[in-house]
CSV table of C-alpha atoms in Angstrom, one decimal:
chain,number,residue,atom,x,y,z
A,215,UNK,CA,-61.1,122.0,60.4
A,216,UNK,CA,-58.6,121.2,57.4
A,217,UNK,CA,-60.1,118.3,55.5
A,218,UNK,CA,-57.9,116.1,53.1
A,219,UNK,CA,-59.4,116.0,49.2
A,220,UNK,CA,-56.6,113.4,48.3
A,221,UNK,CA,-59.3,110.4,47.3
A,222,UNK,CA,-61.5,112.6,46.1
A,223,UNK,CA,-59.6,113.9,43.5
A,224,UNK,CA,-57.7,110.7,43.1
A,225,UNK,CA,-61.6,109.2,42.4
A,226,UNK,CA,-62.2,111.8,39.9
A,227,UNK,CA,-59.0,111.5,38.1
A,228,UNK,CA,-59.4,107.5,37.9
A,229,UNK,CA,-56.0,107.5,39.9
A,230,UNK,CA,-55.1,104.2,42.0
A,231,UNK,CA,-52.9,104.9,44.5
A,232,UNK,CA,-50.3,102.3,43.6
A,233,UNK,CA,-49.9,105.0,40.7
A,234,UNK,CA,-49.5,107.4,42.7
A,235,UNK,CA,-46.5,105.9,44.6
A,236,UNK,CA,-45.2,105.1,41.3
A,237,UNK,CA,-45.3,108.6,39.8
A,238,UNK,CA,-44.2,110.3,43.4
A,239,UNK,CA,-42.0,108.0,45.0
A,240,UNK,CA,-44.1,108.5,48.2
A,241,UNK,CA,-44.0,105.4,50.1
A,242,UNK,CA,-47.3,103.1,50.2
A,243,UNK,CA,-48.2,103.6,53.5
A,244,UNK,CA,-47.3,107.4,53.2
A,245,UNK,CA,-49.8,107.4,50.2
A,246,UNK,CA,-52.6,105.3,52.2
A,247,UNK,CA,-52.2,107.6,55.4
A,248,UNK,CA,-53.0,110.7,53.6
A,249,UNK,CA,-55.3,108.8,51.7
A,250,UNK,CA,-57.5,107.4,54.2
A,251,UNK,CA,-57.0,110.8,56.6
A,252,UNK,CA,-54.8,109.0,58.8
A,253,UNK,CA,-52.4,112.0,59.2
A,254,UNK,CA,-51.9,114.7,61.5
A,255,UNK,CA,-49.8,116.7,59.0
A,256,UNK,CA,-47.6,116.8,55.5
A,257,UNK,CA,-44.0,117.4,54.7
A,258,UNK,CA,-43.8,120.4,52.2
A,259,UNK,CA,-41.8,118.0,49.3
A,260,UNK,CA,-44.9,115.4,50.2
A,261,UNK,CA,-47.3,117.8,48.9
A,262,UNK,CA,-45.4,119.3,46.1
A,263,UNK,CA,-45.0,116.0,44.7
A,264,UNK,CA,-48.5,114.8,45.1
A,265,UNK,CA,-49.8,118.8,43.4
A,266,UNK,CA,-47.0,118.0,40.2
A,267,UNK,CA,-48.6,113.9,39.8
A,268,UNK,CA,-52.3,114.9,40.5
A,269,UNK,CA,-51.6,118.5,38.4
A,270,UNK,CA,-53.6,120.4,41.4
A,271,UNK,CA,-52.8,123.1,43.7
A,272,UNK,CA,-52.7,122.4,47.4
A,273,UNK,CA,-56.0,124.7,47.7
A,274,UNK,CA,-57.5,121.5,45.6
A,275,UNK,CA,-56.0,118.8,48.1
A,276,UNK,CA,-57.2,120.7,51.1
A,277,UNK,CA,-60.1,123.0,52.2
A,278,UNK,CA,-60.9,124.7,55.4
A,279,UNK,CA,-64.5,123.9,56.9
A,280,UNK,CA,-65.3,126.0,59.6
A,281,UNK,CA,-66.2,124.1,63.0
């Protein structure tokens, strides 16, 4: 199971996600889909865009938990 870090490290950073849309250019529900795990995947250019805003790597959006 892939599970999504986003408000995790959005919560650590002190990041609201308006701010995110704002720095990205992401669209709000795009942003509040990943956010709240609502997705079933992510574009490529979605992720490099959230990894240059947050400063992260996708290994620190994203981690792999065995079933």
């Amino acid at each position: 199971m892939i599970k999504n870090r986003l408000s995790e490290i959005m919560g650590y950073k002190r990041i609201k996600p308006h701010e995110i849309v704002e720095l990205t250019g992401i669209s709000r529900r795009t942003i509040y889909n990943i956010y709240n795990d609502k997705t079933k995947g992510i574009e490529f250019e979605t992720l490099n865009k959230l990894c240059f805003a947050l400063d992260c790597t996708p290994n620190d959006l994203f981690r792999y938990i065995p079933d």
